Amino acid sequence: MKKFDYEVLSPIGLGIAKKTGTLKELLENIPYLMIHKIIPPLKVINYILQTGKYDAGMSGGCTWEPFQINNEEYEELTKSLIASDKKYTKDEPPDWVENYSEWHIWIMERLYDVPAEEHLRLTKEYSRLEKLRKEAHENGDSTLTIDLHLKAIQAGNELSEYFMKHLKRKNSN
């Protein structure tokens, strides 16, 4: 597996660690990505890799030069992950899973019984309001920024309440 340079952003602003490592090592350094030992599908990994950054706020993150991998590299990655830890699995999500957020929602349904359809709708609504709030802020519209901020908080609370209401650990995994 080829190696490349990336940076690990430490939790709570403690600094940046420059690293050279494999794709496996990068993915395992991205906060929460591999925590459940379920290997994301190629399209989700490429969605993440093409961004060049994953920032989990106070939990840290990683930055790298954006790139994508092909099927052969994905298969090599999968074999490497499973060889390093037999708990890794490669479960195919439904066709609607296209990006990290959708993959995360599917994982929450698969492992914790949080129904995906409503979880996805609530997540999209929160993201939509946050995007509009940022645009209003960038345009200098403080009244609209505050209004959208309050609506985003309300949507976030609704999402959180929905999630907690349905969250329960399944016996598998």
One Martini backbone bead per residue (centre of mass of N, CA, C, O) as a GRO file, in nm:
protein
  173
    1MET     BB    1   0.096   0.037   0.024
    2LYS     BB    2   0.084   0.348  -0.013
    3LYS     BB    3   0.230   0.661   0.072
    4PHE     BB    4   0.144   0.959   0.270
    5ASP     BB    5   0.062   1.281   0.356
    6TYR     BB    6  -0.047   1.398   0.686
    7GLU     BB    7  -0.273   1.544   0.929
    8VAL     BB    8  -0.315   1.564   1.281
    9LEU     BB    9  -0.574   1.679   1.472
   10SER     BB   10  -0.599   1.770   1.775
   11PRO     BB   11  -0.752   1.781   2.049
   12ILE     BB   12  -0.826   2.085   2.165
   13GLY     BB   13  -0.577   2.240   2.021
   14LEU     BB   14  -0.278   2.073   2.059
   15GLY     BB   15  -0.226   2.034   1.746
   16ILE     BB   16   0.006   1.907   1.494
   17ALA     BB   17   0.057   1.597   1.315
   18LYS     BB   18   0.293   1.477   1.113
   19LYS     BB   19   0.238   1.230   0.849
   20THR     BB   20   0.326   0.901   0.729
   21GLY     BB   21   0.098   0.693   0.536
   22THR     BB   22  -0.159   0.502   0.495
   23LEU     BB   23  -0.482   0.476   0.430
   24LYS     BB   24  -0.548   0.318   0.679
   25GLU     BB   25  -0.421   0.521   0.878
   26LEU     BB   26  -0.591   0.759   0.807
   27LEU     BB   27  -0.874   0.640   0.863
   28GLU     BB   28  -0.797   0.571   1.168
   29ASN     BB   29  -0.753   0.895   1.232
   30ILE     BB   30  -1.043   0.941   1.186
   31PRO     BB   31  -1.287   1.043   1.363
   32TYR     BB   32  -1.526   0.772   1.389
   33LEU     BB   33  -1.511   0.613   1.119
   34MET     BB   34  -1.396   0.312   1.256
   35ILE     BB   35  -1.540   0.241   1.535
   36HIS     BB   36  -1.734  -0.013   1.418
   37LYS     BB   37  -1.577  -0.186   1.195
   38ILE     BB   38  -1.698  -0.053   0.930
   39ILE     BB   39  -1.658  -0.051   0.598
   40PRO     BB   40  -1.671   0.168   0.376
   41PRO     BB   41  -1.758   0.247   0.087
   42LEU     BB   42  -1.610   0.375  -0.181
   43LYS     BB   43  -1.791   0.633  -0.212
   44VAL     BB   44  -1.736   0.731   0.079
   45ILE     BB   45  -1.433   0.745   0.078
   46ASN     BB   46  -1.417   0.942  -0.166
   47TYR     BB   47  -1.578   1.168  -0.036
   48ILE     BB   48  -1.368   1.218   0.184
   49LEU     BB   49  -1.095   1.239   0.020
   50GLN     BB   50  -1.188   1.493  -0.166
   51THR     BB   51  -1.176   1.711   0.074
   52GLY     BB   52  -0.898   1.702   0.272
   53LYS     BB   53  -1.106   1.696   0.529
   54TYR     BB   54  -1.146   1.622   0.889
   55ASP     BB   55  -1.364   1.778   1.133
   56ALA     BB   56  -1.430   1.709   1.495
   57GLY     BB   57  -1.330   1.933   1.652
   58MET     BB   58  -1.257   1.843   1.974
   59SER     BB   59  -1.164   1.550   1.835
   60GLY     BB   60  -1.045   1.641   1.574
   61GLY     BB   61  -0.835   1.535   1.284
   62CYS     BB   62  -0.780   1.571   0.919
   63THR     BB   63  -0.527   1.627   0.663
   64TRP     BB   64  -0.511   1.642   0.292
   65GLU     BB   65  -0.469   1.560  -0.017
   66PRO     BB   66  -0.679   1.532  -0.249
   67PHE     BB   67  -0.845   1.214  -0.331
   68GLN     BB   68  -0.871   0.895  -0.500
   69ILE     BB   69  -0.995   0.566  -0.544
   70ASN     BB   70  -0.997   0.248  -0.655
   71ASN     BB   71  -1.094  -0.074  -0.655
   72GLU     BB   72  -0.816  -0.194  -0.597
   73GLU     BB   73  -0.748  -0.014  -0.350
   74TYR     BB   74  -0.997  -0.096  -0.187
   75GLU     BB   75  -0.930  -0.397  -0.162
   76GLU     BB   76  -0.662  -0.352  -0.019
   77LEU     BB   77  -0.778  -0.207   0.223
   78THR     BB   78  -0.972  -0.424   0.320
   79LYS     BB   79  -0.759  -0.644   0.368
   80SER     BB   80  -0.590  -0.480   0.571
   81LEU     BB   81  -0.804  -0.438   0.787
   82ILE     BB   82  -0.879  -0.738   0.837
   83ALA     BB   83  -0.586  -0.833   0.903
   84SER     BB   84  -0.560  -0.635   1.161
   85ASP     BB   85  -0.890  -0.689   1.216
   86LYS     BB   86  -1.151  -0.919   1.253
   87LYS     BB   87  -1.386  -0.702   1.314
   88TYR     BB   88  -1.395  -0.631   1.040
   89THR     BB   89  -1.638  -0.512   0.802
   90LYS     BB   90  -1.834  -0.554   0.480
   91ASP     BB   91  -2.112  -0.368   0.457
   92GLU     BB   92  -2.377  -0.306   0.254
   93PRO     BB   93  -2.542  -0.046   0.178
   94PRO     BB   94  -2.770   0.127   0.062
   95ASP     BB   95  -2.816   0.324  -0.222
   96TRP     BB   96  -2.862   0.605  -0.058
   97VAL     BB   97  -2.563   0.584   0.008
   98GLU     BB   98  -2.313   0.858  -0.063
   99ASN     BB   99  -2.213   0.960   0.223
  100TYR     BB  100  -2.114   1.011   0.538
  101SER     BB  101  -2.384   1.091   0.664
  102GLU     BB  102  -2.546   0.851   0.547
  103TRP     BB  103  -2.369   0.630   0.664
  104HIS     BB  104  -2.413   0.705   0.960
  105ILE     BB  105  -2.718   0.663   0.957
  106TRP     BB  106  -2.706   0.364   0.883
  107ILE     BB  107  -2.543   0.275   1.130
  108MET     BB  108  -2.759   0.366   1.339
  109GLU     BB  109  -2.966   0.161   1.239
  110ARG     BB  110  -2.804  -0.107   1.244
  111LEU     BB  111  -2.694  -0.074   1.559
  112TYR     BB  112  -2.948   0.132   1.705
  113ASP     BB  113  -3.245   0.169   1.570
  114VAL     BB  114  -3.235   0.428   1.393
  115PRO     BB  115  -3.436   0.561   1.182
  116ALA     BB  116  -3.335   0.676   0.874
  117GLU     BB  117  -3.543   0.858   0.735
  118GLU     BB  118  -3.582   1.070   0.965
  119HIS     BB  119  -3.288   1.123   1.025
  120LEU     BB  120  -3.227   1.237   0.743
  121ARG     BB  121  -3.431   1.468   0.742
  122LEU     BB  122  -3.325   1.616   0.996
  123THR     BB  123  -3.034   1.654   0.899
  124LYS     BB  124  -3.099   1.820   0.642
  125GLU     BB  125  -3.240   2.052   0.787
  126TYR     BB  126  -3.006   2.142   0.960
  127SER     BB  127  -2.805   2.188   0.724
  128ARG     BB  128  -2.972   2.398   0.573
  129LEU     BB  129  -2.979   2.612   0.800
  130GLU     BB  130  -2.670   2.640   0.833
  131LYS     BB  131  -2.613   2.737   0.546
  132LEU     BB  132  -2.794   2.988   0.556
  133ARG     BB  133  -2.657   3.120   0.798
  134LYS     BB  134  -2.376   3.152   0.669
  135GLU     BB  135  -2.470   3.328   0.432
  136ALA     BB  136  -2.589   3.558   0.602
  137HIS     BB  137  -2.325   3.628   0.743
  138GLU     BB  138  -2.156   3.684   0.482
  139ASN     BB  139  -2.383   3.916   0.402
  140GLY     BB  140  -2.454   4.082   0.681
  141ASP     BB  141  -2.728   3.943   0.802
  142SER     BB  142  -2.813   3.952   1.126
  143THR     BB  143  -3.114   3.886   1.145
  144LEU     BB  144  -3.107   3.623   0.976
  145THR     BB  145  -2.889   3.481   1.136
  146ILE     BB  146  -3.047   3.460   1.401
  147ASP     BB  147  -3.296   3.316   1.294
  148LEU     BB  148  -3.139   3.067   1.179
  149HIS     BB  149  -3.004   2.986   1.442
  150LEU     BB  150  -3.265   2.918   1.596
  151LYS     BB  151  -3.366   2.707   1.390
  152ALA     BB  152  -3.120   2.521   1.414
  153ILE     BB  153  -3.151   2.457   1.710
  154GLN     BB  154  -3.430   2.333   1.685
  155ALA     BB  155  -3.345   2.111   1.483
  156GLY     BB  156  -3.127   1.987   1.667
  157ASN     BB  157  -3.318   1.909   1.895
  158GLU     BB  158  -3.499   1.724   1.727
  159LEU     BB  159  -3.277   1.530   1.646
  160SER     BB  160  -3.185   1.450   1.929
  161GLU     BB  161  -3.457   1.344   2.033
  162TYR     BB  162  -3.492   1.127   1.820
  163PHE     BB  163  -3.236   0.971   1.869
  164MET     BB  164  -3.279   0.908   2.177
  165LYS     BB  165  -3.555   0.762   2.145
  166HIS     BB  166  -3.419   0.521   1.943
  167LEU     BB  167  -3.179   0.441   2.107
  168LYS     BB  168  -3.037   0.107   2.060
  169ARG     BB  169  -2.866  -0.173   2.125
  170LYS     BB  170  -2.772  -0.425   1.957
  171ASN     BB  171  -2.651  -0.753   1.976
  172SER     BB  172  -2.491  -0.696   1.741
  173ASN     BB  173  -2.143  -0.624   1.736
   0.00000   0.00000   0.00000
